[in-house]
Amino acid sequence: MRIHPLDPQLVNQIAAGEVVERPASVVKELLENSLDAGARRIDIDVEAGGKRLIRVRDDGHGIHRDDLALALSRHATSKIASLEELERVASLGFRGEALPSIASVSRLVLRSRSADADSGWEVQGDGSERVGDPAPVAHPVGTTVEVRDLFFNVPARRKFLRTDTTEYRHLEGVVQRIALSRPQVALELRRNGKAVYRLAAAGDIAGQEGRLQHLCGTGFVEQAVHIEHEAAGLRLYGWIARPIFSRSQPDLQHFFVNGRMVRDKLVAHAVRQAYQDVLYHGRHPAFVLYLELDPAAVDVNAHPAKHEVRFRDSRLVHDFLFRSLHQVLAGLRPAAQPGAATAVQAGGAAAAAPPPAAYAVQQPMPLPVREQVDAYGRLHPVASDGGTPPVGVADPGEEDGIPPLGYALAQLKGVYILAENAAGLVLVDMHAAHERITYEHLKASHAGDGIRSQPLLVPLTLHLSRREADRAEQFRERFGELGFEVDRLGPEQLVVRQVPALLADVDIEALLRDVLSDLEQQGDSTRVETAVNGLLSTMACHGSVRANRQLGLAEMNALLRDMERTERSGQCNHGRPTWVQVSLAELDRLFLRGR
């Protein structure tokens, strides 16, 4: 066949195939246009899941009368004018494809009024290339885009749409993510004439947490920690849920780069690595996080729908995200009680875990809790070097001189410690808690000594691809830091002469291949540390107090104090919770008190 130019209308419909997948895609594009226009309030109306009607109205700066028809033309935009601006683009949309693509597969009406105009103007599209002349219309400053009968002229696309309920669920998800991305913008969503969301503009942390509660649920906010960290030109802030609030699916994970919602593999890997030591197997963390960086340091034009981004220095970003979140999670001790989102400033070096107590066998002391306070003070007098504080003198996180986990009352079935604190009753899984304390101590000791290497009696020769061998040679210094001595024998051969001592019995070839894969994807690898930590975790498990071990009150109190000083002590090495709080109000409800 001969080469011929495509019909302009067909070109628009092909472009629509990339931009407009379903009603939710239309809403995303229109909302991003509204935000780029500086809107402070956006109203959305949808009918039949968006298949029959999508209407988006904003109070942004509007479109000039002479530009209305141009707004429905391909590759026409007010957001960039040069390659330099494209490389530093800060707006959400910039290609000039959204409106003409939507207009090519729907009946579209565009109404707008700029601040310097006396009245609004309207243009209409009917799915063809033709756009009528602007007609005057009553309209406030801002823009309204009305999209009716989506895919009416592309039946093959329309038949792939799902039920109204399914399409609405996708559309609502987009609205939620946009609402999370710009809390300072008021937003209302109406479905078939009925209001679903009425979100006021939120200018402070309290207001933003109110919006979080509405969109992510009360449980998320109650277990959320607000974080903020800046380094190397990067700023990370937002909310992460405590590990106890993990999910069976990654359905409460929202990440925004310079205000743009993205799904990025590098980001997902960094977050997963930060949580790996505290999450139960198969569970997923929950978070709403915002990353800000120089627009020139991130390519937002890596995906037609702009869901993915490409960082100029991916290793820097990955390391910054991992370390920031890792430090915050390490600092979540019992002293930081859950409630309305706790604020945590990431940064700084984490303190080493204290050595686990020996918990020598002592006789239990059947004393009421207030008497225990005095007894505990006598058992653990103030140390001259700033050790155990005197009873009655509040430590950080203490209330009325009572530590966060309180004082032990008894042991239940040789498994649980019952303690009383200022809030009520504390239940502790003593084996899980001691396992975490022992594990953190082993990790701190190992980190202090560094990764010790062990020479192989017979060096191991590996046959790899040329690309893998090149990568190994490039990162030879990093392999040395991880305890390996790796040399290149030939174009596709490596020889391993030294390995980490703790990993001498593992499959070295498989581990090296995994490390090389990580270096290729993320620019770094934590495989070795993960493998070492796995062995330390097993050692900690075997070295911890076992179930049915009888502890005295002094032993139990020593364990509670160790928990308060130990990083990540809210979860055992396998991600299970180590303690729970039962408030007096919850106890009163159990016994119907006050009714």
XYZ file of C-alpha atoms in Angstrom:
595
model
C 0.000 0.000 0.000
C 1.035 3.588 -0.619
C 1.922 5.931 2.249
C -0.673 8.621 2.891
C -1.310 11.174 5.626
C -3.942 10.240 8.207
C -7.174 12.132 8.471
C -6.877 14.739 11.292
C -9.959 13.330 13.018
C -8.445 9.827 12.975
C -5.202 11.255 14.383
C -7.162 12.725 17.289
C -8.965 9.444 17.900
C -5.659 7.552 17.910
C -4.313 10.066 20.423
C -7.482 9.579 22.439
C -6.613 5.886 22.678
C -3.524 6.836 24.694
C -5.078 9.609 26.784
C -8.726 8.562 27.193
C -9.090 4.982 28.386
C -12.346 5.422 30.328
C -14.360 8.173 32.081
C -11.791 8.274 34.887
C -9.128 9.270 32.341
C -11.264 12.207 31.210
C -11.742 13.391 34.788
C -8.013 13.175 35.452
C -7.146 15.317 32.429
C -9.826 17.908 33.168
C -8.929 18.197 36.847
C -5.249 18.613 36.012
C -6.152 21.405 33.566
C -8.147 23.102 36.333
C -5.240 22.881 38.754
C -2.838 24.242 36.131
C -5.253 27.155 35.680
C -4.821 28.081 39.343
C -8.273 26.938 40.475
C -9.070 27.253 44.183
C -12.382 25.421 43.865
C -13.464 22.614 41.519
C -16.934 21.083 41.131
C -17.434 17.730 39.381
C -20.751 16.253 38.214
C -21.011 12.762 36.747
C -23.910 10.645 35.498
C -23.955 6.946 34.589
C -20.422 6.476 35.910
C -19.228 9.288 33.631
C -20.395 7.581 30.434
C -23.386 9.878 30.009
C -22.015 13.083 31.535
C -18.839 14.522 33.037
C -18.895 18.185 33.961
C -15.931 19.949 35.586
C -16.196 23.589 36.658
C -13.363 25.617 38.179
C -12.664 29.191 39.262
C -9.260 29.372 37.569
C -7.983 32.170 35.333
C -10.139 31.103 32.379
C -9.480 31.007 28.627
C -9.451 34.059 26.363
C -12.229 34.152 23.756
C -9.780 33.985 20.850
C -8.062 30.894 22.347
C -11.173 28.757 22.871
C -11.134 27.116 19.455
C -7.352 26.693 19.685
C -7.801 24.834 22.997
C -9.513 22.060 20.997
C -6.641 21.842 18.515
C -3.842 19.290 18.896
C -0.516 20.333 20.374
C -1.767 23.755 21.374
C -0.980 24.749 24.959
C -0.271 27.745 27.156
C 2.008 25.761 29.469
C 5.290 25.516 27.540
C 6.849 27.386 24.650
C 10.401 25.990 24.358
C 12.531 22.901 24.938
C 14.039 24.581 28.013
C 10.574 24.957 29.534
C 9.738 21.344 28.631
C 12.807 20.131 30.523
C 11.680 22.038 33.619
C 7.929 21.615 33.225
C 6.056 22.111 36.492
C 2.493 21.950 35.183
C 0.501 18.722 35.240
C -0.485 18.910 31.569
C 1.680 20.286 28.772
C 1.204 18.289 25.549
C -1.977 19.957 24.343
C -3.588 16.597 23.548
C -6.214 16.160 26.269
C -9.053 18.446 25.140
C -8.866 17.662 21.402
C -8.599 13.925 22.158
C -11.636 14.051 24.450
C -13.553 16.166 21.919
C -12.880 13.608 19.179
C -14.728 10.825 21.086
C -17.546 12.745 22.773
C -19.935 15.683 22.545
C -17.969 18.424 24.258
C -18.938 21.922 25.358
C -16.235 24.313 26.552
C -17.306 27.464 28.400
C -14.901 29.959 29.896
C -14.406 33.535 30.991
C -11.096 35.229 31.677
C -10.743 37.835 34.416
C -10.476 40.720 31.911
C -13.593 39.715 29.930
C -17.089 41.140 30.404
C -18.790 37.824 29.685
C -18.096 34.164 29.057
C -17.774 32.390 25.723
C -18.653 28.918 24.542
C -17.469 26.526 21.827
C -18.795 23.061 21.030
C -17.399 19.897 19.499
C -19.476 17.026 18.132
C -16.807 14.358 17.708
C -15.678 15.731 14.366
C -12.781 18.010 13.443
C -15.117 20.994 13.166
C -15.252 23.559 15.976
C -17.872 26.303 15.798
C -17.265 29.992 16.397
C -17.350 31.153 20.042
C -20.785 32.214 21.249
C -21.429 34.468 24.264
C -22.690 32.761 27.419
C -23.280 33.735 31.038
C -20.362 32.347 33.042
C -18.264 33.392 36.068
C -14.501 33.735 35.829
C -13.109 30.239 35.268
C -13.869 27.309 32.975
C -16.506 24.605 32.580
C -15.929 21.531 30.429
C -18.958 19.358 29.736
C -18.377 15.924 28.196
C -21.435 13.918 27.104
C -21.852 10.472 25.555
C -18.254 9.309 25.789
C -17.204 7.098 22.843
C -20.601 7.606 21.133
C -18.811 7.621 17.772
C -16.331 4.834 18.595
C -18.572 1.848 19.398
C -15.624 -0.553 19.584
C -14.222 1.493 22.486
C -17.583 1.987 24.157
C -18.331 -1.726 24.399
C -15.192 -2.192 26.505
C -16.519 0.124 29.204
C -17.735 -1.639 32.349
C -20.890 -1.112 34.376
C -21.770 2.340 35.667
C -20.733 1.292 39.168
C -17.345 -0.008 38.059
C -16.590 3.056 35.943
C -17.647 5.331 38.796
C -15.342 3.496 41.209
C -12.370 4.195 38.930
C -13.451 7.789 38.506
C -13.879 8.287 42.248
C -10.381 6.937 42.823
C -8.965 9.612 40.510
C -10.897 12.333 42.348
C -9.581 11.056 45.682
C -5.969 11.125 44.488
C -6.355 14.615 43.018
C -7.942 15.770 46.291
C -4.968 14.350 48.206
C -2.480 15.982 45.830
C -3.818 19.528 46.390
C -5.412 19.861 49.848
C -5.494 23.656 49.493
C -8.099 23.360 46.695
C -11.784 22.961 47.662
C -13.483 20.158 45.772
C -17.011 18.795 45.419
C -18.058 15.595 43.635
C -21.697 14.882 42.759
C -22.892 11.552 41.409
C -26.244 11.581 39.607
C -27.063 14.860 41.339
C -26.153 13.674 44.861
C -23.120 15.063 46.678
C -20.489 12.431 47.480
C -17.588 14.651 48.594
C -17.615 18.218 49.872
C -14.019 18.931 50.738
C -13.145 22.380 52.063
C -9.746 23.876 51.310
C -7.185 22.753 53.893
C -4.350 25.162 54.577
C -2.785 23.653 57.708
C -1.834 20.221 59.036
C -5.070 19.833 61.014
C -7.166 20.600 57.943
C -5.114 18.235 55.799
C -5.559 15.447 58.339
C -9.290 16.122 58.238
C -9.208 15.568 54.473
C -7.084 12.449 54.994
C -9.686 11.112 57.408
C -12.435 11.693 54.849
C -10.542 10.077 51.966
C -8.373 7.427 53.661
C -10.443 6.618 56.728
C -10.269 7.298 60.450
C -8.116 4.226 61.050
C -5.346 5.553 58.793
C -5.246 8.939 60.508
C -5.250 7.370 63.979
C -2.228 5.249 63.064
C -0.475 7.813 60.854
C 2.808 9.551 61.534
C 3.448 12.930 59.908
C 6.982 13.214 58.587
C 9.113 15.904 56.979
C 12.697 15.616 55.804
C 14.945 17.658 53.508
C 18.373 16.784 52.124
C 20.377 17.124 48.901
C 17.736 19.332 47.258
C 14.963 16.812 47.996
C 12.028 17.291 50.336
C 9.820 14.453 51.553
C 6.748 15.043 53.670
C 3.372 13.488 54.329
C 2.022 10.602 56.374
C 3.041 6.977 56.808
C 0.988 4.448 58.747
C 2.475 2.474 61.590
C 3.284 -1.102 60.615
C 0.342 -2.371 62.673
C -1.940 -0.679 60.099
C -0.597 -2.761 57.202
C -2.935 -3.824 54.390
C -3.560 -7.058 52.509
C -3.378 -5.085 49.222
C -1.372 -1.998 48.156
C -4.648 -0.037 47.981
C -3.726 2.810 50.323
C -0.485 3.982 48.780
C -0.429 7.503 47.361
C 2.798 9.100 46.172
C 3.100 12.520 44.554
C 6.117 14.021 42.807
C 5.930 17.811 42.578
C 2.153 17.516 43.015
C 1.761 14.855 40.315
C 0.352 11.454 41.303
C 2.658 8.694 40.079
C 3.134 4.942 40.253
C 6.881 4.430 40.174
C 8.825 1.185 40.624
C 11.823 2.910 42.189
C 9.621 4.643 44.768
C 7.738 1.431 45.521
C 11.019 -0.452 46.034
C 12.435 2.196 48.407
C 9.268 2.193 50.540
C 9.107 -1.602 50.595
C 12.748 -1.799 51.700
C 12.142 0.699 54.508
C 9.225 -1.359 55.837
C 10.665 -4.834 55.266
C 11.937 -5.285 58.830
C 8.613 -4.450 60.481
C 5.858 -5.797 58.213
C 4.189 -9.170 58.521
C 4.786 -11.434 55.507
C 2.595 -10.526 52.522
C 1.313 -7.254 54.029
C 1.611 -3.812 52.416
C 2.305 -0.424 54.022
C -0.107 2.505 53.808
C 1.103 6.039 53.089
C 0.367 9.443 51.585
C 3.715 10.980 50.659
C 4.874 14.035 48.740
C 8.306 14.398 47.145
C 9.483 17.800 45.934
C 12.609 18.341 43.857
C 13.925 20.510 41.042
C 11.655 19.939 37.991
C 14.800 19.575 35.877
C 15.776 16.539 37.986
C 12.733 14.502 36.969
C 11.348 13.602 33.535
C 7.538 13.613 33.671
C 7.250 12.857 29.960
C 8.202 9.178 30.280
C 4.673 7.779 29.854
C 1.799 8.817 27.527
C -0.627 9.122 30.462
C 2.159 10.569 32.678
C 1.633 7.903 35.370
C 5.359 7.197 35.556
C 8.348 9.491 35.936
C 12.089 9.078 35.398
C 14.543 10.571 37.891
C 17.830 11.982 36.604
C 19.655 10.563 39.661
C 17.621 7.511 40.593
C 20.129 6.240 43.152
C 20.042 9.535 45.072
C 16.242 9.534 45.161
C 16.018 5.871 46.156
C 18.593 6.302 48.938
C 16.912 9.483 50.224
C 13.460 7.867 50.368
C 14.728 4.664 51.986
C 16.835 6.375 54.648
C 14.175 8.955 55.503
C 11.435 6.361 56.015
C 13.794 3.844 57.636
C 14.796 6.387 60.304
C 11.204 7.363 61.016
C 10.091 3.748 61.396
C 13.081 3.021 63.632
C 11.987 5.826 65.939
C 8.459 4.508 66.479
C 8.808 3.349 70.060
C 6.040 2.862 72.630
C 6.640 6.438 73.831
C 5.093 7.674 70.564
C 1.505 6.740 71.255
C -0.853 6.429 68.263
C -3.646 8.933 67.940
C -4.118 11.929 65.704
C -1.141 11.702 63.387
C 2.108 11.997 65.316
C 4.738 14.332 63.892
C 8.214 12.935 63.294
C 11.199 14.771 61.874
C 13.312 12.331 59.897
C 17.041 12.617 59.977
C 19.949 12.004 62.305
C 21.629 8.828 63.320
C 19.588 6.145 64.991
C 20.650 5.147 68.497
C 21.994 1.654 68.960
C 19.705 -0.824 70.616
C 20.473 -1.558 74.267
C 21.764 -5.024 75.140
C 18.869 -7.329 75.965
C 18.379 -7.896 79.676
C 19.214 -11.295 81.119
C 15.874 -11.455 82.957
C 17.209 -13.608 85.797
C 14.602 -15.647 87.612
C 13.081 -13.704 90.548
C 10.115 -14.324 92.760
C 6.955 -12.426 91.763
C 5.911 -9.557 94.019
C 2.119 -9.335 94.460
C 1.984 -5.543 94.896
C -0.598 -3.000 93.649
C 0.712 -0.815 90.851
C 1.336 2.310 92.957
C 3.372 0.267 95.413
C 5.191 -1.271 92.455
C 6.309 2.199 91.407
C 8.119 2.634 94.708
C 9.462 -0.914 94.589
C 10.715 -0.422 91.057
C 12.507 2.746 92.159
C 14.329 0.805 94.850
C 15.237 -2.022 92.454
C 16.507 0.381 89.770
C 18.094 3.382 91.533
C 19.310 6.385 89.572
C 22.642 5.756 87.876
C 25.347 8.386 88.021
C 25.875 8.074 84.273
C 22.313 9.028 83.448
C 20.877 5.511 83.425
C 17.466 4.586 84.824
C 15.588 7.759 85.841
C 14.178 7.993 89.362
C 10.554 7.033 89.760
C 8.439 10.137 89.840
C 10.747 12.023 87.447
C 9.173 11.945 83.997
C 11.204 10.609 81.095
C 10.355 11.796 77.548
C 7.019 10.190 76.764
C 6.151 9.559 80.400
C 2.974 10.829 82.004
C 2.969 11.655 85.760
C 6.237 9.752 86.127
C 4.734 6.562 84.659
C 6.661 5.151 81.666
C 4.818 4.674 78.344
C 4.368 0.937 78.906
C 3.721 1.379 82.613
C 4.523 -1.198 85.259
C 3.936 -4.926 85.221
C 1.010 -6.400 87.121
C 1.217 -10.105 86.280
C 2.053 -12.735 83.694
C -0.731 -14.577 81.843
C -0.299 -18.231 80.780
C 3.448 -17.789 80.568
C 2.985 -15.812 77.320
C 1.686 -12.316 78.016
C 2.697 -9.544 80.395
C -0.116 -7.434 81.835
C 0.930 -3.898 82.763
C -0.780 -0.687 83.857
C 0.129 2.675 82.343
C -1.481 6.109 82.391
C -3.946 5.166 79.640
C -5.099 1.830 81.047
C -4.030 -1.757 80.401
C -1.019 -2.846 78.319
C -0.694 -6.412 76.980
C 2.765 -7.528 75.850
C 3.763 -10.687 73.979
C 6.952 -11.280 75.933
C 8.636 -13.592 73.400
C 7.897 -11.293 70.454
C 9.112 -8.248 72.387
C 12.332 -9.886 73.581
C 12.940 -11.214 70.060
C 12.893 -7.663 68.668
C 15.161 -6.367 71.455
C 17.676 -9.164 70.861
C 17.497 -8.708 67.079
C 18.149 -4.946 67.232
C 21.076 -5.527 69.594
C 22.580 -8.099 67.205
C 22.136 -5.726 64.260
C 23.767 -2.856 66.171
C 26.709 -5.064 67.170
C 27.106 -6.337 63.615
C 26.943 -2.802 62.212
C 29.586 -1.669 64.671
C 31.962 -4.446 63.657
C 31.219 -4.050 59.961
C 30.662 -6.866 57.492
C 33.378 -9.427 58.125
C 34.647 -11.326 55.114
C 35.762 -14.943 54.819
C 38.096 -16.168 52.043
C 36.849 -19.104 49.993
C 39.116 -22.157 50.024
C 38.277 -22.646 46.361
C 37.415 -19.415 44.513
C 34.037 -19.513 42.800
C 33.927 -18.877 39.044
C 30.710 -17.408 37.637
C 29.627 -17.323 33.993
C 27.478 -14.267 33.345
C 26.415 -12.112 30.444
C 28.812 -9.401 29.313
C 26.401 -6.775 30.654
C 26.347 -8.385 34.120
C 30.128 -8.684 34.139
C 30.452 -4.998 33.149
C 28.098 -4.059 35.967
C 30.073 -6.109 38.501
C 33.305 -4.429 37.418
C 31.685 -0.998 37.629
C 30.500 -1.650 41.187
C 33.578 -3.537 42.408
C 34.053 -1.057 45.271
C 30.435 -1.507 46.389
C 30.889 -5.286 46.388
C 33.883 -4.757 48.660
C 31.744 -2.776 51.085
C 29.297 -5.684 51.113
C 32.035 -8.165 52.046
C 32.746 -9.646 48.596
C 35.989 -9.748 46.671
C 34.989 -10.023 43.021
C 37.386 -9.878 40.062
C 36.829 -10.160 36.342
C 38.414 -13.140 34.585
C 37.115 -12.511 31.077
C 34.398 -10.806 29.042
C 31.718 -13.023 30.600
C 33.461 -14.456 33.677
C 33.843 -13.370 37.301
C 35.744 -14.967 40.159
C 34.609 -14.624 43.766
C 37.455 -14.938 46.280
C 35.839 -13.608 49.464
C 32.269 -13.560 50.823
C 30.552 -12.203 53.959
C 31.347 -14.593 56.819
C 27.737 -14.934 57.924
C 26.673 -15.894 54.398
C 29.318 -18.473 53.615
C 26.724 -21.247 53.408
C 24.144 -19.508 51.201
C 23.868 -19.738 47.401
C 26.518 -17.140 46.544
C 25.887 -17.234 42.794
C 22.141 -16.551 43.202
C 22.838 -13.795 45.722
C 25.363 -12.090 43.428
C 22.969 -12.217 40.488
C 20.235 -10.627 42.643
C 22.643 -7.899 43.783
C 23.620 -7.184 40.167
C 19.944 -6.949 39.217
C 19.352 -4.420 42.013
C 22.370 -2.375 40.955
C 20.982 -2.318 37.409
C 17.517 -1.201 38.501
C 18.128 0.985 41.561
C 21.836 1.808 41.446
C 22.322 0.066 44.810
C 21.384 -3.133 46.615
C 20.377 -4.165 50.126
C 20.300 -7.894 49.346
C 23.334 -8.670 51.472
C 22.090 -6.686 54.452
C 18.711 -8.379 54.085
C 20.278 -11.834 54.011
C 22.469 -11.013 57.036
C 19.489 -9.609 58.919
C 17.558 -12.777 58.140
C 20.229 -14.847 59.885
C 20.403 -12.413 62.814
C 16.612 -12.596 63.102
C 16.782 -16.389 63.361
C 19.500 -16.106 65.993
C 17.396 -13.599 67.939
C 14.364 -15.863 67.773
C 16.290 -18.785 69.256
C 17.945 -16.583 71.863
C 14.776 -14.959 73.193
C 12.681 -15.907 76.210
C 10.327 -18.715 75.302
C 6.641 -19.175 76.018
C 5.798 -20.613 79.453
C 8.932 -19.062 80.950
C 7.930 -17.641 84.326
C 9.160 -14.067 84.882
C 9.116 -12.038 88.079
C 7.796 -8.499 88.197
C 11.287 -6.999 88.132
C 12.110 -9.047 85.032
C 8.883 -8.002 83.342
C 9.514 -4.334 84.149
C 13.051 -4.614 82.801
C 11.619 -5.996 79.564
C 9.129 -3.092 79.339
C 11.933 -0.554 79.803
C 14.023 -2.242 77.116
C 11.042 -2.075 74.746
C 10.743 1.671 75.316
C 14.393 2.179 74.350
C 14.534 -0.186 71.390
C 13.931 0.778 67.772
C 10.960 -0.827 65.998
C 9.892 -2.469 69.253
C 6.225 -2.309 68.266
C 6.703 -5.349 66.008
C 8.658 -8.577 66.295
C 11.141 -9.633 63.611
C 8.302 -11.207 61.621
C 6.079 -8.101 61.687
C 3.632 -9.227 64.383
C 2.684 -6.663 67.042
C 4.540 -6.963 70.344
C 2.085 -5.010 72.493
C -1.393 -3.521 72.481
C -3.044 -0.787 74.521
C -6.508 -1.240 76.020
C -7.822 2.094 77.286
C -10.003 2.558 80.352
C -12.828 3.640 78.045
C -12.585 0.337 76.160
C -12.615 -1.598 79.429
C -15.636 0.396 80.620
C -17.483 -0.510 77.413
C -16.717 -4.196 77.949
C -18.325 -4.080 81.383
C -21.154 -1.667 80.384
C -19.999 0.884 82.930
C -21.806 4.219 82.767
C -24.945 2.768 81.170
